[in-house]
mmCIF file with all atom_site columns, C-alpha atoms and ligand atoms in Angstrom:
data_model
loop_
_atom_site.group_PDB
_atom_site.id
_atom_site.type_symbol
_atom_site.label_atom_id
_atom_site.label_alt_id
_atom_site.label_comp_id
_atom_site.label_asym_id
_atom_site.label_entity_id
_atom_site.label_seq_id
_atom_site.pdbx_PDB_ins_code
_atom_site.Cartn_x
_atom_site.Cartn_y
_atom_site.Cartn_z
_atom_site.occupancy
_atom_site.B_iso_or_equiv
_atom_site.pdbx_formal_charge
_atom_site.auth_seq_id
_atom_site.auth_comp_id
_atom_site.auth_asym_id
_atom_site.auth_atom_id
_atom_site.pdbx_PDB_model_num
ATOM   1   C CA  . MET A 1 1   ? -1.996  -0.711  7.968   1.00 57.00 ? 20  MET A CA  1
ATOM   2   C CA  . SER A 1 2   ? 1.457   -2.394  6.419   1.00 72.00 ? 21  SER A CA  1
ATOM   3   C CA  . GLU A 1 3   ? 4.046   -0.197  5.413   1.00 87.00 ? 22  GLU A CA  1
ATOM   4   C CA  . ILE A 1 4   ? 3.780   2.091   2.279   1.00 94.00 ? 23  ILE A CA  1
ATOM   5   C CA  . ILE A 1 5   ? 6.564   1.242   -0.417  1.00 97.00 ? 24  ILE A CA  1
ATOM   6   C CA  . SER A 1 6   ? 7.154   3.395   -2.397  1.00 98.00 ? 25  SER A CA  1
ATOM   7   C CA  . ASP A 1 7   ? 9.610   2.874   -6.406  1.00 98.00 ? 26  ASP A CA  1
ATOM   8   C CA  . PRO A 1 8   ? 10.607  6.531   -7.264  1.00 97.00 ? 27  PRO A CA  1
ATOM   9   C CA  . ASP A 1 9   ? 11.096  5.023   -10.793 1.00 97.00 ? 28  ASP A CA  1
ATOM   10  C CA  . CYS A 1 10  ? 7.474   3.637   -11.036 1.00 98.00 ? 29  CYS A CA  1
ATOM   11  C CA  . LEU A 1 11  ? 4.568   5.382   -12.305 1.00 98.00 ? 30  LEU A CA  1
ATOM   12  C CA  . PHE A 1 12  ? 2.020   4.368   -9.755  1.00 98.00 ? 31  PHE A CA  1
ATOM   13  C CA  . CYS A 1 13  ? 3.888   5.063   -7.313  1.00 98.00 ? 32  CYS A CA  1
ATOM   14  C CA  . ARG A 1 14  ? 5.104   8.730   -8.429  1.00 98.00 ? 33  ARG A CA  1
ATOM   15  C CA  . ILE A 1 15  ? 0.892   9.106   -9.278  1.00 98.00 ? 34  ILE A CA  1
ATOM   16  C CA  . VAL A 1 16  ? -0.197  8.021   -5.205  1.00 98.00 ? 35  VAL A CA  1
ATOM   17  C CA  . ALA A 1 17  ? 2.700   10.648  -3.910  1.00 98.00 ? 36  ALA A CA  1
ATOM   18  C CA  . GLY A 1 18  ? 0.767   13.631  -6.406  1.00 98.00 ? 37  GLY A CA  1
ATOM   19  C CA  . GLU A 1 19  ? 4.050   14.119  -8.516  1.00 98.00 ? 38  GLU A CA  1
ATOM   20  C CA  . ILE A 1 20  ? 1.983   13.532  -11.259 1.00 98.00 ? 39  ILE A CA  1
ATOM   21  C CA  . PRO A 1 21  ? -1.905  14.719  -11.972 1.00 98.00 ? 40  PRO A CA  1
ATOM   22  C CA  . ALA A 1 22  ? -4.268  12.053  -12.235 1.00 98.00 ? 41  ALA A CA  1
ATOM   23  C CA  . GLU A 1 23  ? -8.209  12.262  -11.617 1.00 98.00 ? 42  GLU A CA  1
ATOM   24  C CA  . ARG A 1 24  ? -8.426  10.881  -8.376  1.00 98.00 ? 43  ARG A CA  1
ATOM   25  C CA  . LEU A 1 25  ? -12.174 8.960   -8.169  1.00 98.00 ? 44  LEU A CA  1
ATOM   26  C CA  . TYR A 1 26  ? -11.124 7.351   -4.124  1.00 98.00 ? 45  TYR A CA  1
ATOM   27  C CA  . GLU A 1 27  ? -8.742  7.272   -2.146  1.00 98.00 ? 46  GLU A CA  1
ATOM   28  C CA  . ASP A 1 28  ? -8.155  5.946   1.865   1.00 98.00 ? 47  ASP A CA  1
ATOM   29  C CA  . ASP A 1 29  ? -4.991  4.888   3.643   1.00 98.00 ? 48  ASP A CA  1
ATOM   30  C CA  . GLU A 1 30  ? -4.351  1.980   1.327   1.00 98.00 ? 49  GLU A CA  1
ATOM   31  C CA  . ILE A 1 31  ? -6.097  2.378   -2.643  1.00 98.00 ? 50  ILE A CA  1
ATOM   32  C CA  . LEU A 1 32  ? -6.177  4.690   -4.584  1.00 98.00 ? 51  LEU A CA  1
ATOM   33  C CA  . ALA A 1 33  ? -8.483  4.387   -7.634  1.00 99.00 ? 52  ALA A CA  1
ATOM   34  C CA  . PHE A 1 34  ? -7.710  7.127   -10.738 1.00 98.00 ? 53  PHE A CA  1
ATOM   35  C CA  . ARG A 1 35  ? -9.337  7.378   -14.296 1.00 98.00 ? 54  ARG A CA  1
ATOM   36  C CA  . ASP A 1 36  ? -7.164  6.001   -16.718 1.00 98.00 ? 55  ASP A CA  1
ATOM   37  C CA  . VAL A 1 37  ? -5.392  8.463   -19.589 1.00 98.00 ? 56  VAL A CA  1
ATOM   38  C CA  . ASN A 1 38  ? -6.581  6.538   -22.579 1.00 98.00 ? 57  ASN A CA  1
ATOM   39  C CA  . PRO A 1 39  ? -9.882  4.620   -21.944 1.00 98.00 ? 58  PRO A CA  1
ATOM   40  C CA  . GLN A 1 40  ? -10.564 1.307   -23.415 1.00 98.00 ? 59  GLN A CA  1
ATOM   41  C CA  . ALA A 1 41  ? -14.490 2.021   -22.826 1.00 98.00 ? 60  ALA A CA  1
ATOM   42  C CA  . PRO A 1 42  ? -16.779 5.121   -21.422 1.00 98.00 ? 61  PRO A CA  1
ATOM   43  C CA  . PHE A 1 43  ? -15.691 4.512   -18.522 1.00 98.00 ? 62  PHE A CA  1
ATOM   44  C CA  . HIS A 1 44  ? -12.315 2.777   -17.119 1.00 98.00 ? 63  HIS A CA  1
ATOM   45  C CA  . ALA A 1 45  ? -11.136 2.939   -14.049 1.00 99.00 ? 64  ALA A CA  1
ATOM   46  C CA  . LEU A 1 46  ? -7.890  1.942   -11.821 1.00 99.00 ? 65  LEU A CA  1
ATOM   47  C CA  . ILE A 1 47  ? -7.534  0.357   -8.500  1.00 99.00 ? 66  ILE A CA  1
ATOM   48  C CA  . ILE A 1 48  ? -4.248  1.023   -7.081  1.00 98.00 ? 67  ILE A CA  1
ATOM   49  C CA  . PRO A 1 49  ? -2.572  -0.063  -4.340  1.00 98.00 ? 68  PRO A CA  1
ATOM   50  C CA  . ARG A 1 50  ? -0.645  2.586   -2.355  1.00 98.00 ? 69  ARG A CA  1
ATOM   51  C CA  . THR A 1 51  ? 2.488   0.748   -1.721  1.00 98.00 ? 70  THR A CA  1
ATOM   52  C CA  . HIS A 1 52  ? 4.620   -1.108  -4.751  1.00 98.00 ? 71  HIS A CA  1
ATOM   53  C CA  . ILE A 1 53  ? 4.207   -4.463  -5.358  1.00 98.00 ? 72  ILE A CA  1
ATOM   54  C CA  . ALA A 1 54  ? 5.182   -4.863  -8.912  1.00 98.00 ? 73  ALA A CA  1
ATOM   55  C CA  . THR A 1 55  ? 3.074   -8.147  -10.325 1.00 98.00 ? 74  THR A CA  1
ATOM   56  C CA  . LEU A 1 56  ? 0.488   -10.030 -8.677  1.00 98.00 ? 75  LEU A CA  1
ATOM   57  C CA  . ASN A 1 57  ? 3.043   -12.695 -8.672  1.00 98.00 ? 76  ASN A CA  1
ATOM   58  C CA  . ASP A 1 58  ? 5.018   -10.206 -6.232  1.00 98.00 ? 77  ASP A CA  1
ATOM   59  C CA  . LEU A 1 59  ? 2.209   -10.176 -3.735  1.00 98.00 ? 78  LEU A CA  1
ATOM   60  C CA  . GLN A 1 60  ? 2.492   -11.902 -0.784  1.00 97.00 ? 79  GLN A CA  1
ATOM   61  C CA  . PRO A 1 61  ? -0.148  -14.140 1.762   1.00 97.00 ? 80  PRO A CA  1
ATOM   62  C CA  . ALA A 1 62  ? 0.129   -11.030 3.979   1.00 97.00 ? 81  ALA A CA  1
ATOM   63  C CA  . GLN A 1 63  ? -1.827  -8.649  1.471   1.00 97.00 ? 82  GLN A CA  1
ATOM   64  C CA  . ALA A 1 64  ? -4.364  -10.629 0.603   1.00 97.00 ? 83  ALA A CA  1
ATOM   65  C CA  . THR A 1 65  ? -6.853  -8.493  2.634   1.00 98.00 ? 84  THR A CA  1
ATOM   66  C CA  . LEU A 1 66  ? -5.572  -5.281  0.235   1.00 98.00 ? 85  LEU A CA  1
ATOM   67  C CA  . ALA A 1 67  ? -6.310  -7.434  -2.517  1.00 98.00 ? 86  ALA A CA  1
ATOM   68  C CA  . GLY A 1 68  ? -9.595  -8.195  -1.637  1.00 98.00 ? 87  GLY A CA  1
ATOM   69  C CA  . ARG A 1 69  ? -10.197 -4.995  -0.644  1.00 98.00 ? 88  ARG A CA  1
ATOM   70  C CA  . LEU A 1 70  ? -8.718  -3.802  -4.427  1.00 98.00 ? 89  LEU A CA  1
ATOM   71  C CA  . LEU A 1 71  ? -11.789 -5.117  -5.186  1.00 98.00 ? 90  LEU A CA  1
ATOM   72  C CA  . ALA A 1 72  ? -14.399 -4.074  -3.040  1.00 98.00 ? 91  ALA A CA  1
ATOM   73  C CA  . VAL A 1 73  ? -13.230 -0.339  -3.703  1.00 98.00 ? 92  VAL A CA  1
ATOM   74  C CA  . ALA A 1 74  ? -14.019 -1.060  -7.617  1.00 98.00 ? 93  ALA A CA  1
ATOM   75  C CA  . ALA A 1 75  ? -17.638 -2.306  -6.626  1.00 98.00 ? 94  ALA A CA  1
ATOM   76  C CA  . ARG A 1 76  ? -17.697 0.557   -4.813  1.00 98.00 ? 95  ARG A CA  1
ATOM   77  C CA  . ILE A 1 77  ? -16.727 3.536   -7.426  1.00 98.00 ? 96  ILE A CA  1
ATOM   78  C CA  . ALA A 1 78  ? -18.493 0.807   -10.199 1.00 98.00 ? 97  ALA A CA  1
ATOM   79  C CA  . ALA A 1 79  ? -21.957 1.675   -7.525  1.00 98.00 ? 98  ALA A CA  1
ATOM   80  C CA  . GLU A 1 80  ? -21.571 5.090   -7.541  1.00 98.00 ? 99  GLU A CA  1
ATOM   81  C CA  . GLN A 1 81  ? -20.767 5.357   -10.961 1.00 98.00 ? 100 GLN A CA  1
ATOM   82  C CA  . GLY A 1 82  ? -23.978 4.521   -11.736 1.00 98.00 ? 101 GLY A CA  1
ATOM   83  C CA  . PHE A 1 83  ? -22.858 0.833   -13.118 1.00 98.00 ? 102 PHE A CA  1
ATOM   84  C CA  . ALA A 1 84  ? -24.015 -1.963  -10.604 1.00 98.00 ? 103 ALA A CA  1
ATOM   85  C CA  . GLU A 1 85  ? -26.518 -3.426  -12.042 1.00 98.00 ? 104 GLU A CA  1
ATOM   86  C CA  . ALA A 1 86  ? -25.468 -3.412  -16.017 1.00 98.00 ? 105 ALA A CA  1
ATOM   87  C CA  . GLY A 1 87  ? -22.743 -4.475  -15.172 1.00 98.00 ? 106 GLY A CA  1
ATOM   88  C CA  . TYR A 1 88  ? -19.201 -3.950  -15.137 1.00 98.00 ? 107 TYR A CA  1
ATOM   89  C CA  . ARG A 1 89  ? -15.921 -5.843  -15.897 1.00 98.00 ? 108 ARG A CA  1
ATOM   90  C CA  . VAL A 1 90  ? -12.106 -5.823  -13.343 1.00 98.00 ? 109 VAL A CA  1
ATOM   91  C CA  . ALA A 1 91  ? -10.067 -7.523  -14.581 1.00 98.00 ? 110 ALA A CA  1
ATOM   92  C CA  . MET A 1 92  ? -5.327  -7.301  -13.209 1.00 98.00 ? 111 MET A CA  1
ATOM   93  C CA  . ASN A 1 93  ? -3.020  -8.133  -16.584 1.00 98.00 ? 112 ASN A CA  1
ATOM   94  C CA  . CYS A 1 94  ? 0.615   -9.653  -15.353 1.00 98.00 ? 113 CYS A CA  1
ATOM   95  C CA  . ASN A 1 95  ? 3.244   -9.889  -17.360 1.00 98.00 ? 114 ASN A CA  1
ATOM   96  C CA  . ALA A 1 96  ? 4.227   -9.563  -20.637 1.00 98.00 ? 115 ALA A CA  1
ATOM   97  C CA  . ASP A 1 97  ? 1.943   -11.917 -22.040 1.00 98.00 ? 116 ASP A CA  1
ATOM   98  C CA  . GLY A 1 98  ? -1.323  -11.026 -20.221 1.00 98.00 ? 117 GLY A CA  1
ATOM   99  C CA  . GLY A 1 99  ? -0.362  -7.720  -21.585 1.00 98.00 ? 118 GLY A CA  1
ATOM   100 C CA  . GLN A 1 100 ? 1.042   -5.088  -18.383 1.00 98.00 ? 119 GLN A CA  1
ATOM   101 C CA  . SER A 1 101 ? 2.943   -2.390  -19.297 1.00 98.00 ? 120 SER A CA  1
ATOM   102 C CA  . VAL A 1 102 ? 2.750   -0.825  -15.974 1.00 98.00 ? 121 VAL A CA  1
ATOM   103 C CA  . TYR A 1 103 ? 4.098   -2.644  -13.424 1.00 98.00 ? 122 TYR A CA  1
ATOM   104 C CA  . HIS A 1 104 ? 2.660   -1.558  -9.978  1.00 98.00 ? 123 HIS A CA  1
ATOM   105 C CA  . ILE A 1 105 ? -0.420  -3.839  -10.075 1.00 98.00 ? 124 ILE A CA  1
ATOM   106 C CA  . HIS A 1 106 ? -3.371  -2.621  -10.638 1.00 98.00 ? 125 HIS A CA  1
ATOM   107 C CA  . LEU A 1 107 ? -7.104  -3.481  -11.013 1.00 98.00 ? 126 LEU A CA  1
ATOM   108 C CA  . HIS A 1 108 ? -8.332  -2.087  -14.104 1.00 98.00 ? 127 HIS A CA  1
ATOM   109 C CA  . LEU A 1 109 ? -12.578 -0.979  -14.435 1.00 98.00 ? 128 LEU A CA  1
ATOM   110 C CA  . LEU A 1 110 ? -14.052 -0.943  -17.116 1.00 98.00 ? 129 LEU A CA  1
ATOM   111 C CA  . ALA A 1 111 ? -17.903 0.175   -18.151 1.00 98.00 ? 130 ALA A CA  1
ATOM   112 C CA  . GLY A 1 112 ? -20.814 1.320   -19.912 1.00 98.00 ? 131 GLY A CA  1
ATOM   113 C CA  . ARG A 1 113 ? -20.436 -0.653  -23.183 1.00 98.00 ? 132 ARG A CA  1
ATOM   114 C CA  . GLN A 1 114 ? -21.192 -4.369  -23.725 1.00 98.00 ? 133 GLN A CA  1
ATOM   115 C CA  . LEU A 1 115 ? -17.786 -5.604  -23.091 1.00 98.00 ? 134 LEU A CA  1
ATOM   116 C CA  . ALA A 1 116 ? -16.470 -8.838  -25.310 1.00 97.00 ? 135 ALA A CA  1
ATOM   117 C CA  . TRP A 1 117 ? -15.391 -12.113 -24.207 1.00 97.00 ? 136 TRP A CA  1
ATOM   118 C CA  . PRO A 1 118 ? -12.634 -12.990 -24.559 1.00 95.00 ? 137 PRO A CA  1
ATOM   119 C CA  . PRO A 1 119 ? -10.682 -10.087 -24.767 1.00 92.00 ? 138 PRO A CA  1
ATOM   120 C CA  . GLY A 1 120 ? -8.467  -11.423 -27.277 1.00 84.00 ? 139 GLY A CA  1
HETATM 121 P P1  . LIG B 2 .   ? -1.717  -2.653  -17.680 1.00 84.37 ? 3   LIG B P1  1
HETATM 122 O O1  . LIG B 2 .   ? -1.178  -2.171  -19.650 1.00 84.37 ? 3   LIG B O1  1
HETATM 123 O O2  . LIG B 2 .   ? -2.577  -3.307  -17.887 1.00 84.37 ? 3   LIG B O2  1
HETATM 124 O O3  . LIG B 2 .   ? -0.353  -1.941  -17.141 1.00 84.37 ? 3   LIG B O3  1
HETATM 125 O O4  . LIG B 2 .   ? -2.453  -0.863  -17.812 1.00 84.37 ? 3   LIG B O4  1
HETATM 126 C C1  . LIG B 2 .   ? -1.634  0.500   -17.617 1.00 84.37 ? 3   LIG B C1  1
HETATM 127 C C2  . LIG B 2 .   ? -2.839  1.004   -17.957 1.00 84.37 ? 3   LIG B C2  1
HETATM 128 O O5  . LIG B 2 .   ? -2.360  2.538   -17.036 1.00 84.37 ? 3   LIG B O5  1
HETATM 129 C C3  . LIG B 2 .   ? -3.634  1.405   -18.851 1.00 84.37 ? 3   LIG B C3  1
HETATM 130 O O6  . LIG B 2 .   ? -4.354  1.042   -19.362 1.00 84.37 ? 3   LIG B O6  1
HETATM 131 C C4  . LIG B 2 .   ? -2.748  2.856   -19.534 1.00 84.37 ? 3   LIG B C4  1
HETATM 132 O O7  . LIG B 2 .   ? -3.867  3.433   -20.257 1.00 84.37 ? 3   LIG B O7  1
HETATM 133 C C5  . LIG B 2 .   ? -2.999  3.456   -18.114 1.00 84.37 ? 3   LIG B C5  1
HETATM 134 N N1  . LIG B 2 .   ? -2.266  4.520   -17.710 1.00 84.37 ? 3   LIG B N1  1
HETATM 135 C C6  . LIG B 2 .   ? -0.809  4.735   -18.108 1.00 84.37 ? 3   LIG B C6  1
HETATM 136 N N2  . LIG B 2 .   ? -0.592  5.851   -17.441 1.00 84.37 ? 3   LIG B N2  1
HETATM 137 C C7  . LIG B 2 .   ? -1.465  6.817   -17.281 1.00 84.37 ? 3   LIG B C7  1
HETATM 138 C C8  . LIG B 2 .   ? -1.539  7.622   -16.539 1.00 84.37 ? 3   LIG B C8  1
HETATM 139 N N3  . LIG B 2 .   ? -0.321  8.699   -16.378 1.00 84.37 ? 3   LIG B N3  1
HETATM 140 N N4  . LIG B 2 .   ? -2.801  7.933   -15.834 1.00 84.37 ? 3   LIG B N4  1
HETATM 141 C C9  . LIG B 2 .   ? -3.561  7.419   -15.610 1.00 84.37 ? 3   LIG B C9  1
HETATM 142 N N5  . LIG B 2 .   ? -3.768  5.720   -16.539 1.00 84.37 ? 3   LIG B N5  1
HETATM 143 C C10 . LIG B 2 .   ? -2.361  5.396   -17.165 1.00 84.37 ? 3   LIG B C10 1
#
């Protein structure tokens, strides 16, 4: 396991630390998943690394396995919640044009309705 970096000013680092409540769906030594507080679909979860990485631009080559594990956890949760067959979407927003509002990388997992494409 790599070193966990925490930013005291980061909302998601504070969720990792348990300082801000969240409805947790999955956790291990590297990853935490919880329900999005403002769901954009009947099921909307966020999958985050425990360590602080501000944007996808900041992901280091040595963290490629961690990034892959975020996807694997998303698929696991989708299956546990019963969405594997019907389908779902995972997305990561980056910086202003990507629509990122919390600067700690996170995968959105959206499911439970037909999702439009392009996303707009
Ligand atoms: P993004 O806009 O891609 O950075 O996504 C940030 C997401 O974090 C949004 O979908 C918010 O609804 C969600 N969010 C913000 N604050 C919280 C919180 N305290 N608990 C759970 N989700 C949150």
